[in-house]
Coordinates of C-alpha atoms in Angstrom, one line a residue:
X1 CA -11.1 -0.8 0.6
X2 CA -10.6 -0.8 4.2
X3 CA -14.0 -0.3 5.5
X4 CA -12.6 2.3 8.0
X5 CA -12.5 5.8 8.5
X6 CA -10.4 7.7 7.0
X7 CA -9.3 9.6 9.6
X8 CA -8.5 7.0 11.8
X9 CA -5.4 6.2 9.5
X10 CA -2.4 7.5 10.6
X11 CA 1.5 7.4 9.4
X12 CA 1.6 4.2 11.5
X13 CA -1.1 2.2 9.7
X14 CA 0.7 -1.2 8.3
X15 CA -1.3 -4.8 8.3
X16 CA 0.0 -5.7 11.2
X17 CA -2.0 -2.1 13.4
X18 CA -5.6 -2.6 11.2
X19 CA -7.2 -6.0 11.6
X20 CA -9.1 -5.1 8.2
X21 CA -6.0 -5.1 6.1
X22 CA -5.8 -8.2 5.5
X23 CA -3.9 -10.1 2.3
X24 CA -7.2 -9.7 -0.1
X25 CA -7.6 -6.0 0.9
X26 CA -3.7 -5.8 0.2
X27 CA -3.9 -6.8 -3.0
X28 CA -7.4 -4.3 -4.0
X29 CA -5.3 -1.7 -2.7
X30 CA -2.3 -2.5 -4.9
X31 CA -4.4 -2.9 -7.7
X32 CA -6.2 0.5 -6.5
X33 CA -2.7 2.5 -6.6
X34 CA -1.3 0.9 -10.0
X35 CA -5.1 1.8 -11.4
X36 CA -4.9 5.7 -9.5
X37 CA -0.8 6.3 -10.1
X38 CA -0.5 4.5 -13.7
X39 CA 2.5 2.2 -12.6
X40 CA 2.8 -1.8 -12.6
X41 CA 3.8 -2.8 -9.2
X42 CA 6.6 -5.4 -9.0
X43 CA 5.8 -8.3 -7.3
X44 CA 9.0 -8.4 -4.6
X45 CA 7.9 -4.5 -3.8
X46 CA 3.4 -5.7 -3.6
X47 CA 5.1 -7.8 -0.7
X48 CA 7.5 -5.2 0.6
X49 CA 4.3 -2.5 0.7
X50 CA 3.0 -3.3 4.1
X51 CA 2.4 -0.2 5.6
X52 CA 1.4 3.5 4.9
X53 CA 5.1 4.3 5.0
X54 CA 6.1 1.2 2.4
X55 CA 3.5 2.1 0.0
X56 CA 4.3 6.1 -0.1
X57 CA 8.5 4.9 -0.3
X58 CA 7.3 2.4 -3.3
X59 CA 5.2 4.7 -5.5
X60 CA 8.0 7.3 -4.8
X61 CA 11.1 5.3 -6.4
X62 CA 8.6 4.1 -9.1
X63 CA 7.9 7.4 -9.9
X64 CA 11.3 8.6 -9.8
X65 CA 12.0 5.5 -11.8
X66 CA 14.5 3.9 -9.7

């Protein structure tokens, strides 16, 4: 979705460190994960999951079903 390489993604990565994450890609990848992972995304936690870290603690606790 990003256009980038993969490898050039670290722990760090958020919207704010790659210039191609931009609010359209943001919402491909949430659509991406719900599609991959099976879960609906809540809207407060699509605008909470802004960074590599975010979207790993989000599909975590919906998993876990809190």
């Amino acid at each position: 979705s990003l256009g980038i390489d993969v490898a050039s993604i670290d722990d760090e990565a958020s919207m704010k460190t790659l210039e191609a994450w931009d609010s359209m890609t943001h919402m491909s990848i949430i659509l991406s994960l719900e599609q991959a992972f099976g879960l609906s995304i809540p809207p407060e936690l699509m605008l909470e999951a802004t960074s590599l870290k975010a979207i790993q603690h989000t599909l975590e606790s919906l998993q876990d079903g809190a």
